[in-house]
Amino acid sequence: KMLKRVLCTVLFMGALPSLAEVSQGHISVVLLGATGDLAKKYLWQGLFQLYMDQVSSGHSFTFHGAALTALEPGQRLMFDVLKKLACPPDESPNRCAVLKDQFLKLSQYHQLKTAENYTMLNREIETLLRQEGLKEAGRIFYFSVPPFAYTEIARHINSSCRPPPGAWLRVVLEKPFGHDLESAQQLAAELTSFFREEEMYRVDHYLGKQAVAHILPFRDQNRQFLDPIWNRHHVERVEIVLKETVDAKGRTSFYEQYGVIRDVLQNHLTEALMFLTMELPANVSRAEEVLQCKLQAFQSLRGLEKNSAVLGQYQAYASQVQEELQKAQDYVSTTPTFAGVLIHSDNLRWEGVPFLLASGKALDERVGYVRVLFKNRAYCTQSETLRDAGHSQCKAKQIIFYIGHGALNTPAVLVSRNLFRPVMPEGSWREAVGQSDLHIFGQPLSDYYVYSPVKERDAYSVLISNIYHARKDFFITTENLLASWGFWTPLLDSISHQPLRLYPGGVENQHLLDFEMVSGEVAFTLAEPVELLNPNRLMPSDFRTIQSKFRQSPLVSAWSEDLISLLASDIEKTASRSVAHSGQFHLALSGGSSPVVLFQRLARHHYAFPWKHTHIWLVDERCVPLTDTESNFFSLHNHLLQSVRVPYFNVHPMPVHLNQRLCVEEDRGTELYAKEIMALVANASFDLVLLGVGTDGHTASLFPQSENGLEGAQTVVLTESPVKPHQRMSLSLPLINKARQVFVLVLGKGKHDITTLLSRVGHEPRKWPISGVSPSSGQLVWYVDYEALLG
């Protein structure tokens, strides 16, 4: 019998204690895509390593390579790969030869194309086990195939290739797991209909990299040193970087669909980010606890916007795409091959600490690292050359998880000697002896405690071993996956047509891709020469005499970004004048999408703004809890209030949620707000009211034909919106018209029609409420961008 002959041969070589001890059952490993690139480069070697490691474990194995290729050519291709398998250097040649020979005998090829093929495979496994008299422990199906094939394969496995009750099933899935949140949700739903969550192992091979895999254990084993310093008070910044020298040649069909953010940042670098920012669970080996802490860390991440990233593309990429994908000569690719992204976490531990993620192709070196740089408050009077690195508090303090390649060319953990001597597990990591003349981040290697793995292992070997041991904490769960896509998708949507910085590649990039953090955003440090695409085309900015009045009031017009900058500056000037005159500034802000960019501008660029003396009021509010994402106050808080220092008692949200119910007249929320305004705002005249305009001409939450708020004595009213959520609370038109200044912000092509209409109509607030805005003793100024003004 085949298996017993194999076991007896291994026994003879002394690899197994006794045949009687082989009682834990049989494991069938099925590698789908067995003749593909990933299988050739890593997976077969990883499976052979598993066999070498576990041959004495009490389990028996068979390995089934599978692909769409017909039996004979597929078999030939697969065994050409298997014959090239290698043992680690510390394995004895005799044992290696025996184990390799047995591995080949335990491996066979199958064509898996139809439902019948899967049924036949299942029958073969059952027949083999019956003939050998072995109990089945479980089956591993490794999907080394494109994701579009997952659903069909999953259906076949579920219907005709599951192991019997009592045996486990482990299905291993390779990225990409979707293209954005929606596609990831769809793929997850399809797979969940065939497999239980505990049966799925989504591979991110970076979690098998020894330096990345050691981040959590390192934090756990060094709690005594890290607890006081692993926070915003001590950490200056964190860099998570993967640089590659190779380009995308030969892979442009994949790269055009995904780009560098989807390929590297959304998965590999984000997982490293989670290991750094998550709170440590009580037990870092419990997958459930680790997952919950990761999900909490995701929830704390501040949303990404267009200005959170800088993007580049190496110059040869466009021609490679044209050649490989048969695109026309004028085809323009907007796929980034380089990205630098600035991320912030809003939890108390990390608030204000910049996390920089960067990756790219065709760069100057191949290297990956996670670098935590600590603040240095020391000043050293004595010359540094006279000091021992371990005692000098003026040298940089950092912890580096060195993923591989680069100057060290090995995985490593480096800790500055002026921080602490780390606790490292002796069996798996050893301190590097003999200091070389290498420099890491400008410091000699002798300035660090340096540790490298006792036995360096390929990432896939580590992950395949973890699949065997059911270590789910090394894999991506559905919740984890969707949380990551939920974080990255808004950025991907916002940059889909953003211009890319072209770079030549390699050392010639020089400083072209250097970027810097400015007020919570990132930008390239070097200005790029801009080519004027059409020098004869006149732009709106060429018309200096473009009408300066709109509806008989002053008009400010510019491109949206410049317009927001002008508006923010004008609001700051108004605030400063008001504080100088009366000691305070009462500002009423509208909700909706248009003011969001203004809020961000005020938060990030206007440090002289007199927030300490500013009262913030709401022009209108939706009748939802203030913690609801639909709430105007929620948006105001997220984009402005949490980033500036407005005294708590100076923030005045509308009381839409009283007595555990929303906008009920008997609760008198409108009266409460009106009384608060009367008590704090002199003559109920706000210093500045910021309004927007809807496509139907509404402003605040005053809609055409509104029964309340367009006239009369009421200052705060309940209104009905034609769109959900229908119920609203709003300042009335008479109250708005008592303001000293009213600014109206109008952005985007979608507002062009209403802008044109408003330029022609008179005072008709019942038809177009915005036309009723006319401050009785104040000034009205329109801020309209070119797209809204000119279409």
PDB file of C-alpha atoms in Angstrom, residues 423-624:
ATOM      1  CA  VAL A 423      13.045  41.160  25.498  1.00  0.00           C
ATOM      2  CA  MET A 424      13.247  38.730  22.557  1.00  0.00           C
ATOM      3  CA  PRO A 425      12.323  35.022  22.413  1.00  0.00           C
ATOM      4  CA  GLU A 426      15.632  33.129  22.557  1.00  0.00           C
ATOM      5  CA  GLY A 427      14.518  30.137  20.522  1.00  0.00           C
ATOM      6  CA  SER A 428      13.507  32.116  17.450  1.00  0.00           C
ATOM      7  CA  TRP A 429      15.493  35.409  17.530  1.00  0.00           C
ATOM      8  CA  ARG A 430      19.163  36.005  18.325  1.00  0.00           C
ATOM      9  CA  GLU A 431      21.196  39.141  18.885  1.00  0.00           C
ATOM     10  CA  ALA A 432      23.481  40.001  15.979  1.00  0.00           C
ATOM     11  CA  VAL A 433      27.136  39.746  16.982  1.00  0.00           C
ATOM     12  CA  GLY A 434      29.987  41.736  15.488  1.00  0.00           C
ATOM     13  CA  GLN A 435      29.052  45.244  14.466  1.00  0.00           C
ATOM     14  CA  SER A 436      29.556  46.083  10.815  1.00  0.00           C
ATOM     15  CA  ASP A 437      30.107  49.500   9.266  1.00  0.00           C
ATOM     16  CA  LEU A 438      26.517  49.574   7.983  1.00  0.00           C
ATOM     17  CA  HIS A 439      24.349  52.622   8.653  1.00  0.00           C
ATOM     18  CA  ILE A 440      20.571  52.386   9.098  1.00  0.00           C
ATOM     19  CA  PHE A 441      18.642  55.682   8.902  1.00  0.00           C
ATOM     20  CA  GLY A 442      21.821  57.686   9.306  1.00  0.00           C
ATOM     21  CA  GLN A 443      23.053  55.820  12.370  1.00  0.00           C
ATOM     22  CA  PRO A 444      25.743  53.146  12.631  1.00  0.00           C
ATOM     23  CA  LEU A 445      24.433  49.667  13.356  1.00  0.00           C
ATOM     24  CA  SER A 446      26.318  49.811  16.677  1.00  0.00           C
ATOM     25  CA  ASP A 447      23.753  52.383  17.907  1.00  0.00           C
ATOM     26  CA  TYR A 448      21.085  49.653  17.924  1.00  0.00           C
ATOM     27  CA  TYR A 449      20.319  46.382  19.618  1.00  0.00           C
ATOM     28  CA  VAL A 450      19.925  44.203  16.512  1.00  0.00           C
ATOM     29  CA  TYR A 451      18.076  40.883  16.426  1.00  0.00           C
ATOM     30  CA  SER A 452      17.569  38.530  13.480  1.00  0.00           C
ATOM     31  CA  PRO A 453      15.695  35.221  13.182  1.00  0.00           C
ATOM     32  CA  VAL A 454      17.555  32.091  14.275  1.00  0.00           C
ATOM     33  CA  LYS A 455      16.121  30.414  11.171  1.00  0.00           C
ATOM     34  CA  GLU A 456      15.051  32.630   8.298  1.00  0.00           C
ATOM     35  CA  ARG A 457      11.836  31.349   6.725  1.00  0.00           C
ATOM     36  CA  ASP A 458       9.936  32.244   3.582  1.00  0.00           C
ATOM     37  CA  ALA A 459       6.600  33.982   4.257  1.00  0.00           C
ATOM     38  CA  TYR A 460       4.578  31.300   2.482  1.00  0.00           C
ATOM     39  CA  SER A 461       6.243  28.519   4.492  1.00  0.00           C
ATOM     40  CA  VAL A 462       5.253  30.368   7.674  1.00  0.00           C
ATOM     41  CA  LEU A 463       1.656  30.843   6.493  1.00  0.00           C
ATOM     42  CA  ILE A 464       1.226  27.262   5.254  1.00  0.00           C
ATOM     43  CA  SER A 465       2.450  26.059   8.657  1.00  0.00           C
ATOM     44  CA  ASN A 466      -0.104  28.363  10.311  1.00  0.00           C
ATOM     45  CA  ILE A 467      -2.882  26.961   8.120  1.00  0.00           C
ATOM     46  CA  TYR A 468      -1.908  23.459   9.267  1.00  0.00           C
ATOM     47  CA  HIS A 469      -1.968  24.621  12.905  1.00  0.00           C
ATOM     48  CA  ALA A 470      -5.273  26.547  12.376  1.00  0.00           C
ATOM     49  CA  ARG A 471      -3.657  29.848  13.505  1.00  0.00           C
ATOM     50  CA  LYS A 472      -6.400  32.181  12.253  1.00  0.00           C
ATOM     51  CA  ASP A 473      -4.698  35.255  13.723  1.00  0.00           C
ATOM     52  CA  PHE A 474      -2.264  35.181  10.766  1.00  0.00           C
ATOM     53  CA  PHE A 475      -5.073  35.580   8.226  1.00  0.00           C
ATOM     54  CA  ILE A 476      -7.632  38.168   7.112  1.00  0.00           C
ATOM     55  CA  THR A 477     -11.198  37.625   8.300  1.00  0.00           C
ATOM     56  CA  THR A 478     -14.226  38.901   6.398  1.00  0.00           C
ATOM     57  CA  GLU A 479     -14.813  41.663   8.974  1.00  0.00           C
ATOM     58  CA  ASN A 480     -11.152  42.709   8.800  1.00  0.00           C
ATOM     59  CA  LEU A 481     -11.243  42.743   4.995  1.00  0.00           C
ATOM     60  CA  LEU A 482     -14.394  44.865   4.763  1.00  0.00           C
ATOM     61  CA  ALA A 483     -13.110  47.294   7.411  1.00  0.00           C
ATOM     62  CA  SER A 484      -9.950  47.834   5.360  1.00  0.00           C
ATOM     63  CA  TRP A 485     -11.848  48.366   2.091  1.00  0.00           C
ATOM     64  CA  GLY A 486     -14.286  50.666   3.906  1.00  0.00           C
ATOM     65  CA  PHE A 487     -11.317  52.805   4.958  1.00  0.00           C
ATOM     66  CA  TRP A 488      -9.546  52.912   1.566  1.00  0.00           C
ATOM     67  CA  THR A 489     -12.445  53.065  -0.930  1.00  0.00           C
ATOM     68  CA  PRO A 490     -13.340  56.785  -0.402  1.00  0.00           C
ATOM     69  CA  LEU A 491      -9.721  57.761  -1.156  1.00  0.00           C
ATOM     70  CA  LEU A 492      -9.610  55.493  -4.215  1.00  0.00           C
ATOM     71  CA  ASP A 493     -12.827  57.079  -5.510  1.00  0.00           C
ATOM     72  CA  SER A 494     -11.560  60.633  -4.948  1.00  0.00           C
ATOM     73  CA  ILE A 495      -8.208  60.110  -6.731  1.00  0.00           C
ATOM     74  CA  SER A 496      -9.452  58.044  -9.674  1.00  0.00           C
ATOM     75  CA  HIS A 497      -8.740  60.909 -12.097  1.00  0.00           C
ATOM     76  CA  GLN A 498      -6.105  62.788 -10.141  1.00  0.00           C
ATOM     77  CA  PRO A 499      -2.986  63.834 -12.127  1.00  0.00           C
ATOM     78  CA  LEU A 500       0.076  61.699 -11.405  1.00  0.00           C
ATOM     79  CA  ARG A 501       3.654  62.873 -10.999  1.00  0.00           C
ATOM     80  CA  LEU A 502       5.803  61.200 -13.645  1.00  0.00           C
ATOM     81  CA  TYR A 503       9.200  59.893 -12.489  1.00  0.00           C
ATOM     82  CA  PRO A 504      12.030  58.384 -14.559  1.00  0.00           C
ATOM     83  CA  GLY A 505      12.671  55.370 -12.291  1.00  0.00           C
ATOM     84  CA  GLY A 506      15.604  54.156 -10.185  1.00  0.00           C
ATOM     85  CA  VAL A 507      18.275  56.496  -8.876  1.00  0.00           C
ATOM     86  CA  GLU A 508      17.273  59.131 -11.444  1.00  0.00           C
ATOM     87  CA  ASN A 509      14.162  59.893  -9.370  1.00  0.00           C
ATOM     88  CA  GLN A 510      16.414  61.997  -7.120  1.00  0.00           C
ATOM     89  CA  HIS A 511      14.096  64.199  -4.958  1.00  0.00           C
ATOM     90  CA  LEU A 512      11.135  64.027  -7.344  1.00  0.00           C
ATOM     91  CA  LEU A 513       9.071  61.749  -5.074  1.00  0.00           C
ATOM     92  CA  ASP A 514       9.975  63.356  -1.738  1.00  0.00           C
ATOM     93  CA  PHE A 515       6.873  64.558   0.035  1.00  0.00           C
ATOM     94  CA  GLU A 516       6.088  66.448   3.222  1.00  0.00           C
ATOM     95  CA  MET A 517       3.274  66.869   5.718  1.00  0.00           C
ATOM     96  CA  VAL A 518       1.601  70.278   5.801  1.00  0.00           C
ATOM     97  CA  SER A 519      -1.404  70.929   8.062  1.00  0.00           C
ATOM     98  CA  GLY A 520      -2.705  67.393   8.028  1.00  0.00           C
ATOM     99  CA  GLU A 521      -2.157  66.943   4.288  1.00  0.00           C
ATOM    100  CA  VAL A 522       0.722  65.719   2.129  1.00  0.00           C
ATOM    101  CA  ALA A 523       2.333  67.348  -0.896  1.00  0.00           C
ATOM    102  CA  PHE A 524       5.452  66.771  -2.982  1.00  0.00           C
ATOM    103  CA  THR A 525       8.317  68.934  -1.726  1.00  0.00           C
ATOM    104  CA  LEU A 526       9.501  69.850  -5.230  1.00  0.00           C
ATOM    105  CA  ALA A 527       7.230  71.764  -7.568  1.00  0.00           C
ATOM    106  CA  GLU A 528       6.658  69.933 -10.840  1.00  0.00           C
ATOM    107  CA  PRO A 529       7.174  71.834 -14.130  1.00  0.00           C
ATOM    108  CA  VAL A 530       3.691  72.350 -15.514  1.00  0.00           C
ATOM    109  CA  GLU A 531       3.104  72.189 -19.240  1.00  0.00           C
ATOM    110  CA  LEU A 532       0.345  74.446 -20.540  1.00  0.00           C
ATOM    111  CA  LEU A 533      -1.843  72.039 -22.500  1.00  0.00           C
ATOM    112  CA  ASN A 534      -3.680  74.685 -24.530  1.00  0.00           C
ATOM    113  CA  PRO A 535      -2.061  78.118 -24.347  1.00  0.00           C
ATOM    114  CA  ASN A 536      -4.730  79.644 -26.624  1.00  0.00           C
ATOM    115  CA  ARG A 537      -7.682  78.612 -24.454  1.00  0.00           C
ATOM    116  CA  LEU A 538      -8.877  81.430 -22.205  1.00  0.00           C
ATOM    117  CA  MET A 539      -9.635  80.497 -18.612  1.00  0.00           C
ATOM    118  CA  PRO A 540     -12.148  82.271 -16.348  1.00  0.00           C
ATOM    119  CA  SER A 541      -9.242  83.751 -14.390  1.00  0.00           C
ATOM    120  CA  ASP A 542      -8.228  85.631 -17.558  1.00  0.00           C
ATOM    121  CA  PHE A 543     -11.433  87.661 -17.293  1.00  0.00           C
ATOM    122  CA  ARG A 544     -10.550  90.001 -14.463  1.00  0.00           C
ATOM    123  CA  THR A 545     -13.764  91.948 -15.078  1.00  0.00           C
ATOM    124  CA  ILE A 546     -16.021  88.903 -14.718  1.00  0.00           C
ATOM    125  CA  GLN A 547     -19.175  90.276 -13.088  1.00  0.00           C
ATOM    126  CA  SER A 548     -18.432  91.364  -9.504  1.00  0.00           C
ATOM    127  CA  LYS A 549     -22.111  91.524  -8.536  1.00  0.00           C
ATOM    128  CA  PHE A 550     -24.707  88.778  -8.235  1.00  0.00           C
ATOM    129  CA  ARG A 551     -28.319  89.687  -7.437  1.00  0.00           C
ATOM    130  CA  GLN A 552     -27.110  93.207  -6.585  1.00  0.00           C
ATOM    131  CA  SER A 553     -24.690  91.854  -3.942  1.00  0.00           C
ATOM    132  CA  PRO A 554     -20.892  91.404  -4.019  1.00  0.00           C
ATOM    133  CA  LEU A 555     -19.690  88.280  -5.857  1.00  0.00           C
ATOM    134  CA  VAL A 556     -16.425  86.404  -5.285  1.00  0.00           C
ATOM    135  CA  SER A 557     -15.651  83.789  -7.966  1.00  0.00           C
ATOM    136  CA  ALA A 558     -12.690  81.445  -8.525  1.00  0.00           C
ATOM    137  CA  TRP A 559     -11.910  77.765  -9.022  1.00  0.00           C
ATOM    138  CA  SER A 560     -13.328  75.834  -6.077  1.00  0.00           C
ATOM    139  CA  GLU A 561     -10.026  75.294  -4.233  1.00  0.00           C
ATOM    140  CA  ASP A 562      -9.055  78.969  -4.496  1.00  0.00           C
ATOM    141  CA  LEU A 563     -12.595  80.037  -3.630  1.00  0.00           C
ATOM    142  CA  ILE A 564     -12.575  77.996  -0.409  1.00  0.00           C
ATOM    143  CA  SER A 565      -9.225  79.550   0.496  1.00  0.00           C
ATOM    144  CA  LEU A 566     -10.632  83.075  -0.041  1.00  0.00           C
ATOM    145  CA  LEU A 567     -13.799  82.298   1.910  1.00  0.00           C
ATOM    146  CA  ALA A 568     -11.867  80.824   4.854  1.00  0.00           C
ATOM    147  CA  SER A 569      -9.642  83.915   4.963  1.00  0.00           C
ATOM    148  CA  ASP A 570     -12.670  86.229   4.845  1.00  0.00           C
ATOM    149  CA  ILE A 571     -14.330  84.329   7.696  1.00  0.00           C
ATOM    150  CA  GLU A 572     -11.143  84.632   9.777  1.00  0.00           C
ATOM    151  CA  LYS A 573     -10.942  88.384   9.091  1.00  0.00           C
ATOM    152  CA  THR A 574     -14.605  88.803  10.062  1.00  0.00           C
ATOM    153  CA  ALA A 575     -13.999  86.796  13.252  1.00  0.00           C
ATOM    154  CA  SER A 576     -10.929  88.847  14.235  1.00  0.00           C
ATOM    155  CA  ARG A 577     -12.761  92.151  13.645  1.00  0.00           C
ATOM    156  CA  SER A 578     -15.757  90.961  15.665  1.00  0.00           C
ATOM    157  CA  VAL A 579     -13.611  89.788  18.606  1.00  0.00           C
ATOM    158  CA  ALA A 580     -11.665  93.069  18.569  1.00  0.00           C
ATOM    159  CA  HIS A 581     -14.962  94.994  18.630  1.00  0.00           C
ATOM    160  CA  SER A 582     -17.118  92.987  21.065  1.00  0.00           C
ATOM    161  CA  GLY A 583     -14.899  90.261  22.551  1.00  0.00           C
ATOM    162  CA  GLN A 584     -16.726  87.421  20.821  1.00  0.00           C
ATOM    163  CA  PHE A 585     -17.751  86.064  17.423  1.00  0.00           C
ATOM    164  CA  HIS A 586     -21.098  84.317  16.787  1.00  0.00           C
ATOM    165  CA  LEU A 587     -20.897  82.115  13.696  1.00  0.00           C
ATOM    166  CA  ALA A 588     -23.881  80.124  12.350  1.00  0.00           C
ATOM    167  CA  LEU A 589     -22.950  77.300   9.961  1.00  0.00           C
ATOM    168  CA  SER A 590     -25.066  75.340   7.472  1.00  0.00           C
ATOM    169  CA  GLY A 591     -24.913  71.607   6.885  1.00  0.00           C
ATOM    170  CA  GLY A 592     -24.672  69.686   3.621  1.00  0.00           C
ATOM    171  CA  SER A 593     -21.671  68.640   1.547  1.00  0.00           C
ATOM    172  CA  SER A 594     -20.415  72.016   0.268  1.00  0.00           C
ATOM    173  CA  PRO A 595     -19.116  73.392   3.621  1.00  0.00           C
ATOM    174  CA  VAL A 596     -17.057  70.240   4.396  1.00  0.00           C
ATOM    175  CA  VAL A 597     -14.016  71.436   2.399  1.00  0.00           C
ATOM    176  CA  LEU A 598     -14.336  74.830   4.081  1.00  0.00           C
ATOM    177  CA  PHE A 599     -14.391  73.235   7.553  1.00  0.00           C
ATOM    178  CA  GLN A 600     -11.250  71.267   6.681  1.00  0.00           C
ATOM    179  CA  ARG A 601      -9.528  74.392   5.403  1.00  0.00           C
ATOM    180  CA  LEU A 602     -10.326  76.298   8.589  1.00  0.00           C
ATOM    181  CA  ALA A 603      -9.106  73.401  10.742  1.00  0.00           C
ATOM    182  CA  ARG A 604      -5.817  72.910   8.912  1.00  0.00           C
ATOM    183  CA  HIS A 605      -4.669  76.323   7.745  1.00  0.00           C
ATOM    184  CA  HIS A 606      -6.049  79.012  10.060  1.00  0.00           C
ATOM    185  CA  TYR A 607      -4.083  78.785  13.280  1.00  0.00           C
ATOM    186  CA  ALA A 608      -4.627  82.476  14.103  1.00  0.00           C
ATOM    187  CA  PHE A 609      -8.418  82.061  14.096  1.00  0.00           C
ATOM    188  CA  PRO A 610      -9.853  83.302  17.434  1.00  0.00           C
ATOM    189  CA  TRP A 611     -11.586  79.996  18.290  1.00  0.00           C
ATOM    190  CA  LYS A 612     -11.337  80.723  22.006  1.00  0.00           C
ATOM    191  CA  HIS A 613     -13.804  83.617  21.577  1.00  0.00           C
ATOM    192  CA  THR A 614     -15.992  81.985  18.910  1.00  0.00           C
ATOM    193  CA  HIS A 615     -19.506  80.637  19.444  1.00  0.00           C
ATOM    194  CA  ILE A 616     -20.572  77.988  16.903  1.00  0.00           C
ATOM    195  CA  TRP A 617     -24.274  77.743  16.026  1.00  0.00           C
ATOM    196  CA  LEU A 618     -26.158  75.560  13.559  1.00  0.00           C
ATOM    197  CA  VAL A 619     -28.214  77.143  10.762  1.00  0.00           C
ATOM    198  CA  ASP A 620     -30.155  73.897  10.338  1.00  0.00           C
ATOM    199  CA  GLU A 621     -30.206  70.307  11.484  1.00  0.00           C
ATOM    200  CA  ARG A 622     -31.713  67.011  10.378  1.00  0.00           C
ATOM    201  CA  CYS A 623     -33.985  65.308  12.886  1.00  0.00           C
ATOM    202  CA  VAL A 624     -31.607  62.456  13.650  1.00  0.00           C
TER     203      VAL A 624
END
